[in-house]
Amino acid sequence: MRAILDTFSQVFRAIGANKLRSFLTMFGIAWGVASLLLLIGLGEGFRSGQRRSLAEVGDDVIMMFGGTIPALPNQHTGMRPYKLTLADAVAVQSGASHVRNVTALINRGDLKQVSEFSSSGGAVMGTQLSFPMIRHLPIAQGRFFDQDDLAQRRQVVILGQKNNALLFPGHPAIGAFITLNGYRFQVIGVAAKIGRGNNDGDNQKVYVPLTTMMELFPITGENVPEDAITSIQYQPITEKENEDAKADVHRIVAANHGFSPDLKDAWEEWDTIKSNQTVGMIFTAMDFFLGGVGIVTLALGAVGIVNIMLVTVQERTREIGLRKAIGATNRSIMTQFFLEGMILTGLSGFIGIAAAAALMAVLGSLLGNNQMGMDPPRLVPWSAAMAISILTLCGIVAGVYPASVAARLEPVEALRKE
């Protein structure tokens, strides 16, 4: 035990004897570790922020909109626009084997919303009962629509969080009335806040039953079907079946509108599953790149420690010769220099990890959880484990080689060195 304490005492005295050199060596390693962890932490913040933003839209949602059928070679017909219809949504619900939930909706942004206290704008959405199963719409007060609301085409409305504050400032909304382009609607529900930051688009929406919307505020225009809708939104049976689900829906809608489902330019849609996968691939590639940069940085730091330790061996040649002359073994000499390299590497790595964690905690408190597109950076366990593993390897390399050089010195030759 006493020998071990003496060895560590000699190690720390040797490190302290060259304070500036030791500081610069440790700073290089600490900087590399902190940079690696911070960059990966920022990347993971972006990744989780994008996932959360997509989750605010809904789980595994695919949205289809009306499009334009492109002109075909050797045919006299030109480009032809088409509108999705409620019949399309019904056909998808009954005929798409890879689809679990479907909702049709109408989106109108030109309807004036007025209460006895104020007026407001924002989108008016005609929705079905299945809408909350597909889209993220938490209800904070009251209720969502029921079957009777749609069957009887009731004039009832659910307010978004911001529209509630604008139309009923400081007053209860449930049971009160608003008008939409002069039609009187009763408020039966208020949605909770959706999204983060200042993006209030979803919070300024109001929702009415789709049947009521189609009766009072249908989509109109030249060659527009009576049951025209803005969008069909659906979910595949499982996330992995998104392409099969899209193929089913394309086949059904194309048959209803008289064109080939293979015409890629005819489809206007957004697949949130595919978007999420793309984002994941981008940030995984970034993690590999940043991890590679970090490995190279730490390897260069290890080379620096090897050089420093070799210089130290050169400077302390007489000391090594004297110690060996009075009985120090090769093992004890090698242990001392090996521990010096390991302690320099380990201590600087610990400082780098602690500094990165502290900086990410500060950034997290400054950014909060409401920044659009980004969560606060966080210390990723696998990156910390990788840093520790690389540091251990670097410490071994930085300690073993200089230590073996020191241990191989002959006492007589070492004592002759000036």
Coordinates of C-alpha atoms in Angstrom, one line a residue:
M1 CA 0.0 0.0 0.0
R2 CA 2.8 2.4 0.9
A3 CA 4.5 1.6 -2.4
I4 CA 1.3 2.5 -4.3
L5 CA 1.0 5.8 -2.5
D6 CA 4.6 6.6 -3.2
T7 CA 4.1 5.9 -6.8
F8 CA 1.1 8.2 -7.1
S9 CA 2.9 10.9 -5.1
Q10 CA 5.8 10.8 -7.6
V11 CA 3.3 10.9 -10.5
F12 CA 1.6 14.0 -9.2
R13 CA 4.9 15.7 -8.4
A14 CA 6.1 15.0 -11.9
I15 CA 2.9 16.5 -13.4
G16 CA 3.1 19.5 -11.1
A17 CA 6.7 20.2 -11.9
N18 CA 5.7 21.2 -15.5
K19 CA 2.5 23.0 -14.9
L20 CA 2.3 24.9 -18.2
R21 CA 3.2 21.8 -20.3
S22 CA 0.7 19.6 -18.3
F23 CA -2.1 22.3 -18.7
L24 CA -1.6 22.6 -22.5
T25 CA -1.6 18.9 -22.9
M26 CA -4.7 18.4 -20.8
F27 CA -6.4 21.4 -22.5
G28 CA -6.1 19.8 -25.9
I29 CA -7.7 16.5 -24.8
A30 CA -10.5 18.4 -22.8
W31 CA -11.2 20.6 -25.8
G32 CA -11.6 17.6 -28.1
V33 CA -13.9 15.7 -25.7
A34 CA -16.0 18.8 -25.0
S35 CA -16.3 19.6 -28.7
L36 CA -17.3 16.0 -29.5
L37 CA -20.0 15.8 -26.9
L38 CA -21.3 19.3 -27.5
L39 CA -21.6 18.9 -31.3
I40 CA -23.4 15.5 -30.9
G41 CA -25.6 17.0 -28.2
L42 CA -26.7 19.8 -30.5
G43 CA -27.3 17.4 -33.3
E44 CA -29.5 15.2 -31.0
G45 CA -31.4 18.4 -29.9
F46 CA -32.2 19.1 -33.6
R47 CA -33.2 15.5 -34.1
S48 CA -35.5 15.3 -31.1
G49 CA -36.9 18.8 -31.9
Q50 CA -37.9 17.7 -35.5
R51 CA -39.4 14.5 -34.1
R52 CA -41.5 16.5 -31.6
S53 CA -42.6 19.0 -34.3
L54 CA -43.8 16.1 -36.5
A55 CA -45.5 14.5 -33.4
E56 CA -47.4 17.7 -33.0
V57 CA -48.9 17.1 -36.4
G58 CA -50.0 13.6 -35.5
D59 CA -48.7 10.0 -35.4
D60 CA -47.8 8.4 -38.8
V61 CA -49.9 10.8 -40.8
I62 CA -50.0 10.9 -44.6
M63 CA -51.8 13.8 -46.1
M64 CA -53.2 13.9 -49.6
F65 CA -54.5 17.0 -51.4
G66 CA -56.2 17.6 -54.8
G67 CA -53.7 17.8 -57.7
T68 CA -53.3 18.1 -61.4
I69 CA -53.4 15.2 -63.9
P70 CA -50.5 15.8 -66.3
A71 CA -50.9 15.8 -70.0
L72 CA -49.8 12.5 -71.7
P73 CA -48.0 12.1 -75.0
N74 CA -50.1 11.2 -78.1
Q75 CA -53.3 12.3 -76.3
H76 CA -55.3 15.4 -77.0
T77 CA -56.2 16.1 -73.3
G78 CA -54.1 18.7 -71.5
M79 CA -53.4 19.1 -67.8
R80 CA -56.5 18.6 -65.8
P81 CA -57.0 19.6 -62.1
Y82 CA -59.0 17.4 -59.8
K83 CA -60.5 17.8 -56.4
L84 CA -60.7 15.1 -53.7
T85 CA -64.2 14.2 -52.6
L86 CA -65.9 12.7 -49.6
A87 CA -66.6 9.6 -51.8
D88 CA -62.8 9.2 -52.3
A89 CA -62.4 9.2 -48.5
V90 CA -65.2 6.6 -48.0
A91 CA -63.7 4.4 -50.7
V92 CA -60.2 4.6 -49.1
Q93 CA -61.7 3.7 -45.7
S94 CA -63.4 0.6 -47.1
G95 CA -61.0 -0.5 -49.8
A96 CA -57.4 0.3 -48.7
S97 CA -56.2 -2.8 -46.9
H98 CA -53.0 -1.1 -45.5
V99 CA -54.8 1.9 -44.0
R100 CA -56.1 1.9 -40.4
N101 CA -57.7 5.3 -40.0
V102 CA -59.0 7.9 -42.5
T103 CA -60.4 11.4 -42.1
A104 CA -61.7 13.8 -44.7
L105 CA -61.5 17.6 -44.0
I106 CA -62.3 20.9 -45.5
N107 CA -60.0 23.9 -44.8
R108 CA -61.4 27.4 -45.3
G109 CA -59.4 30.5 -44.4
D110 CA -61.9 33.1 -45.5
L111 CA -64.6 32.8 -42.8
K112 CA -65.0 35.7 -40.4
Q113 CA -65.2 34.6 -36.7
V114 CA -67.0 37.0 -34.3
S115 CA -68.0 36.7 -30.7
E116 CA -69.8 39.2 -28.5
F117 CA -66.4 40.5 -27.3
S118 CA -64.1 40.4 -30.3
S119 CA -63.4 39.0 -33.7
S120 CA -60.7 36.8 -35.1
G121 CA -59.3 35.1 -38.2
G122 CA -57.7 31.8 -38.9
A123 CA -58.6 28.6 -40.6
V124 CA -62.0 26.9 -40.1
M125 CA -61.7 23.2 -40.4
G126 CA -64.6 20.8 -41.2
T127 CA -63.6 17.5 -39.6
Q128 CA -64.9 14.0 -38.9
L129 CA -65.0 11.9 -35.7
S130 CA -61.7 10.2 -36.7
F131 CA -59.8 13.5 -36.9
P132 CA -58.3 13.3 -33.3
M133 CA -57.2 9.7 -34.0
I134 CA -54.9 10.9 -36.8
R135 CA -54.1 14.5 -36.0
H136 CA -52.9 15.9 -32.6
L137 CA -55.8 17.8 -31.1
P138 CA -55.9 17.6 -27.3
I139 CA -59.1 19.0 -25.8
A140 CA -58.5 21.2 -22.7
Q141 CA -62.2 22.1 -22.0
G142 CA -65.5 20.6 -23.1
R143 CA -65.6 17.8 -25.7
F144 CA -65.0 16.9 -29.3
F145 CA -67.7 16.2 -31.8
D146 CA -69.9 13.1 -31.4
Q147 CA -72.0 11.1 -34.0
D148 CA -75.1 13.2 -33.4
D149 CA -73.2 16.4 -34.2
L150 CA -72.4 15.1 -37.6
A151 CA -75.6 13.3 -38.3
Q152 CA -77.8 16.3 -37.4
R153 CA -75.4 18.8 -38.9
R154 CA -75.3 20.8 -35.7
Q155 CA -73.8 24.2 -35.7
V156 CA -71.2 23.6 -32.9
V157 CA -67.6 24.6 -32.8
I158 CA -64.3 23.8 -31.1
L159 CA -61.9 26.7 -30.6
G160 CA -58.1 26.6 -30.9
Q161 CA -56.2 27.8 -27.8
K162 CA -55.3 31.3 -29.2
N163 CA -58.7 31.8 -30.8
N164 CA -60.3 31.2 -27.5
A165 CA -58.1 33.9 -25.9
L166 CA -58.9 36.3 -28.7
L167 CA -62.7 35.7 -28.9
F168 CA -63.4 35.3 -25.2
P169 CA -60.7 37.4 -23.4
G170 CA -61.2 36.7 -19.7
H171 CA -64.6 35.0 -20.2
P172 CA -65.7 31.3 -20.3
A173 CA -66.2 30.1 -23.8
I174 CA -68.0 26.8 -23.3
G175 CA -71.7 27.2 -24.0
A176 CA -71.2 30.7 -25.5
F177 CA -71.8 31.5 -29.2
I178 CA -69.8 32.8 -32.1
T179 CA -70.8 33.6 -35.7
L180 CA -69.0 32.2 -38.8
N181 CA -69.9 34.4 -41.7
G182 CA -73.1 35.3 -39.9
Y183 CA -74.1 31.7 -39.0
R184 CA -74.5 31.1 -35.2
F185 CA -72.4 28.4 -33.7
Q186 CA -72.2 27.2 -30.0
V187 CA -68.8 26.5 -28.5
I188 CA -68.6 23.0 -27.1
G189 CA -64.8 22.6 -26.7
V190 CA -61.5 24.4 -26.4
A191 CA -58.3 22.8 -27.6
A192 CA -55.1 22.8 -25.6
K193 CA -52.0 24.5 -26.9
I194 CA -50.4 22.8 -29.9
G195 CA -46.8 23.3 -30.9
R196 CA -44.0 25.4 -29.4
G197 CA -42.7 28.9 -29.7
N198 CA -44.5 31.5 -31.6
N199 CA -46.0 29.2 -34.3
D200 CA -49.7 29.8 -33.6
G201 CA -51.1 28.5 -36.9
D202 CA -52.7 25.4 -35.3
N203 CA -53.8 27.4 -32.2
Q204 CA -55.8 29.8 -34.4
K205 CA -57.9 27.2 -36.0
V206 CA -61.6 26.5 -35.2
Y207 CA -63.2 23.1 -35.9
V208 CA -66.8 22.4 -37.0
P209 CA -68.5 19.1 -38.1
L210 CA -67.6 18.2 -41.7
T211 CA -71.3 17.7 -42.6
T212 CA -72.1 21.2 -41.3
M213 CA -69.2 22.6 -43.2
M214 CA -70.3 21.0 -46.4
E215 CA -73.8 22.4 -46.0
L216 CA -72.9 25.9 -45.0
F217 CA -69.4 26.5 -46.4
P218 CA -68.8 24.0 -49.2
I219 CA -65.8 24.3 -51.6
T220 CA -67.2 26.1 -54.7
G221 CA -65.8 26.8 -58.2
E222 CA -66.0 25.7 -61.8
N223 CA -66.2 21.9 -62.2
V224 CA -65.9 21.4 -58.5
P225 CA -67.9 18.3 -57.2
E226 CA -70.6 18.9 -54.6
D227 CA -68.8 16.7 -52.1
A228 CA -65.4 18.3 -52.7
I229 CA -63.0 18.3 -49.8
T230 CA -59.6 19.9 -49.2
S231 CA -57.7 16.8 -48.0
I232 CA -57.7 13.1 -47.2
Q233 CA -55.5 12.3 -44.2
Y234 CA -54.8 8.7 -43.1
Q235 CA -52.5 6.3 -41.2
P236 CA -51.0 3.1 -42.4
I237 CA -51.6 -0.1 -40.4
T238 CA -47.9 0.1 -39.3
E239 CA -45.2 2.7 -39.9
K240 CA -43.4 0.3 -42.2
E241 CA -46.4 -0.1 -44.5
N242 CA -46.6 3.6 -45.5
E243 CA -45.6 2.9 -49.1
D244 CA -48.1 0.1 -49.4
A245 CA -50.8 2.4 -47.9
K246 CA -50.0 5.1 -50.4
A247 CA -50.2 2.6 -53.2
D248 CA -53.6 1.6 -52.1
V249 CA -54.9 5.1 -51.8
H250 CA -53.3 6.1 -55.2
R251 CA -55.1 3.2 -56.8
I252 CA -58.5 4.0 -55.4
V253 CA -58.4 7.8 -56.0
A254 CA -56.9 7.4 -59.5
A255 CA -59.7 5.0 -60.4
N256 CA -62.4 7.4 -59.1
H257 CA -60.9 10.3 -61.2
G258 CA -60.0 8.4 -64.4
F259 CA -56.2 8.4 -64.5
S260 CA -53.3 6.0 -63.9
P261 CA -52.0 5.7 -60.4
D262 CA -48.5 5.5 -61.8
L263 CA -48.5 9.3 -62.8
K264 CA -46.3 10.6 -60.0
D265 CA -46.9 14.2 -61.0
A266 CA -50.6 13.8 -60.3
W267 CA -50.1 13.5 -56.5
E268 CA -49.9 16.3 -54.0
E269 CA -49.1 14.7 -50.6
W270 CA -47.0 14.8 -47.5
D271 CA -45.8 11.6 -45.8
T272 CA -44.7 12.6 -42.3
I273 CA -43.3 9.0 -41.8
K274 CA -40.9 9.5 -44.7
S275 CA -40.0 13.0 -43.5
N276 CA -39.2 11.6 -40.1
Q277 CA -37.0 8.9 -41.6
T278 CA -35.2 11.4 -43.8
V279 CA -34.5 13.6 -40.8
G280 CA -33.2 10.6 -38.9
M281 CA -30.9 9.6 -41.7
I282 CA -29.5 13.1 -42.0
F283 CA -28.7 13.4 -38.3
T284 CA -27.4 9.8 -38.1
A285 CA -24.9 10.8 -40.9
M286 CA -24.1 13.9 -38.9
D287 CA -23.4 11.8 -35.8
F288 CA -21.0 9.6 -37.7
F289 CA -19.2 12.6 -39.2
L290 CA -19.0 14.4 -35.8
G291 CA -17.9 11.1 -34.1
G292 CA -15.2 10.7 -36.7
V293 CA -14.0 14.3 -36.2
G294 CA -14.0 13.7 -32.4
I295 CA -12.0 10.4 -32.8
V296 CA -9.4 12.2 -34.9
T297 CA -9.2 15.1 -32.5
L298 CA -8.7 12.8 -29.5
A299 CA -6.2 10.7 -31.4
L300 CA -4.2 13.9 -32.1
G301 CA -4.4 14.7 -28.4
A302 CA -3.1 11.3 -27.6
V303 CA -0.1 11.8 -30.0
G304 CA 0.6 15.1 -28.2
I305 CA 0.6 13.3 -24.8
V306 CA 3.0 10.6 -26.3
N307 CA 5.3 13.3 -27.4
I308 CA 5.1 15.1 -24.1
M309 CA 5.8 11.9 -22.2
L310 CA 8.8 11.1 -24.5
V311 CA 10.2 14.6 -23.8
T312 CA 9.6 14.0 -20.1
V313 CA 11.5 10.6 -20.3
Q314 CA 14.4 12.4 -22.1
E315 CA 14.5 15.2 -19.5
R316 CA 14.4 12.8 -16.6
T317 CA 16.9 10.3 -17.9
R318 CA 19.4 10.9 -15.0
E319 CA 16.6 10.5 -12.5
I320 CA 15.6 7.2 -14.0
G321 CA 19.2 6.0 -14.0
L322 CA 19.6 7.0 -10.4
R323 CA 16.5 5.3 -9.3
K324 CA 17.4 2.1 -11.2
A325 CA 20.9 2.3 -9.7
I326 CA 19.5 2.2 -6.1
G327 CA 17.2 -0.7 -6.8
A328 CA 14.1 0.5 -8.8
T329 CA 12.8 -2.2 -11.0
N330 CA 11.8 -1.9 -14.7
R331 CA 8.2 -2.5 -13.6
S332 CA 8.2 0.4 -11.1
I333 CA 9.6 2.8 -13.6
M334 CA 7.2 1.7 -16.3
T335 CA 4.2 1.9 -13.8
Q336 CA 5.1 5.5 -12.9
F337 CA 5.3 6.8 -16.5
F338 CA 2.2 4.7 -17.5
L339 CA 0.2 6.3 -14.7
E340 CA 1.4 9.8 -15.7
G341 CA 0.0 9.2 -19.2
M342 CA -3.2 7.7 -17.9
I343 CA -3.8 10.4 -15.3
L344 CA -3.2 13.2 -17.8
T345 CA -5.6 11.7 -20.3
G346 CA -8.3 10.6 -17.8
L347 CA -8.3 13.9 -15.8
S348 CA -8.5 16.0 -19.0
G349 CA -11.3 13.8 -20.4
F350 CA -13.3 14.1 -17.2
I351 CA -12.9 17.9 -17.3
G352 CA -14.0 17.9 -20.9
I353 CA -17.1 15.8 -20.2
A354 CA -18.0 18.0 -17.1
A355 CA -17.5 21.2 -19.2
A356 CA -19.7 19.9 -22.0
A357 CA -22.4 18.8 -19.6
A358 CA -22.3 22.2 -17.8
L359 CA -22.4 24.1 -21.1
M360 CA -25.4 22.1 -22.4
A361 CA -27.2 22.6 -19.1
V362 CA -26.7 26.4 -19.4
L363 CA -27.9 26.3 -23.1
G364 CA -30.9 24.2 -22.1
S365 CA -31.9 26.7 -19.5
L366 CA -31.5 29.6 -21.9
L367 CA -33.3 27.9 -24.8
G368 CA -36.0 26.2 -22.9
N369 CA -38.4 23.7 -24.5
N370 CA -40.3 26.1 -26.8
Q371 CA -37.8 26.8 -29.6
M372 CA -39.2 25.7 -32.9
G373 CA -37.3 23.0 -34.6
M374 CA -34.8 22.4 -31.8
D375 CA -34.8 20.8 -28.3
P376 CA -32.1 21.9 -25.8
P377 CA -28.8 20.0 -26.4
R378 CA -28.2 17.1 -24.0
L379 CA -25.4 14.8 -23.1
V380 CA -25.9 11.7 -25.2
P381 CA -24.9 8.5 -23.2
W382 CA -23.5 6.7 -26.2
S383 CA -21.3 9.7 -27.1
A384 CA -20.0 9.9 -23.5
A385 CA -19.3 6.2 -23.5
M386 CA -17.5 6.5 -26.9
A387 CA -15.4 9.4 -25.5
I388 CA -14.5 7.4 -22.4
S389 CA -13.5 4.4 -24.5
I390 CA -11.4 6.5 -26.8
L391 CA -9.8 8.2 -23.9
T392 CA -8.9 4.9 -22.3
L393 CA -7.3 3.7 -25.5
C394 CA -5.5 7.0 -25.9
G395 CA -4.3 6.9 -22.3
I396 CA -2.9 3.3 -22.7
V397 CA -1.1 4.3 -25.9
A398 CA 0.2 7.5 -24.4
G399 CA 1.4 5.7 -21.3
V400 CA 2.7 2.4 -22.4
Y401 CA 5.2 3.4 -25.1
P402 CA 6.9 6.2 -23.2
A403 CA 6.9 4.0 -20.1
S404 CA 8.5 1.1 -22.0
V405 CA 11.2 3.5 -23.3
A406 CA 11.9 4.7 -19.8
A407 CA 12.1 1.2 -18.4
R408 CA 14.5 0.0 -21.1
L409 CA 17.2 2.6 -20.1
E410 CA 20.3 1.1 -18.7
P411 CA 21.3 2.7 -15.4
V412 CA 25.0 3.4 -16.4
E413 CA 24.0 5.0 -19.7
A414 CA 21.2 7.0 -18.1
L415 CA 23.6 8.4 -15.4
R416 CA 26.0 9.6 -18.1
K417 CA 23.3 11.8 -19.7
E418 CA 23.5 15.5 -18.9

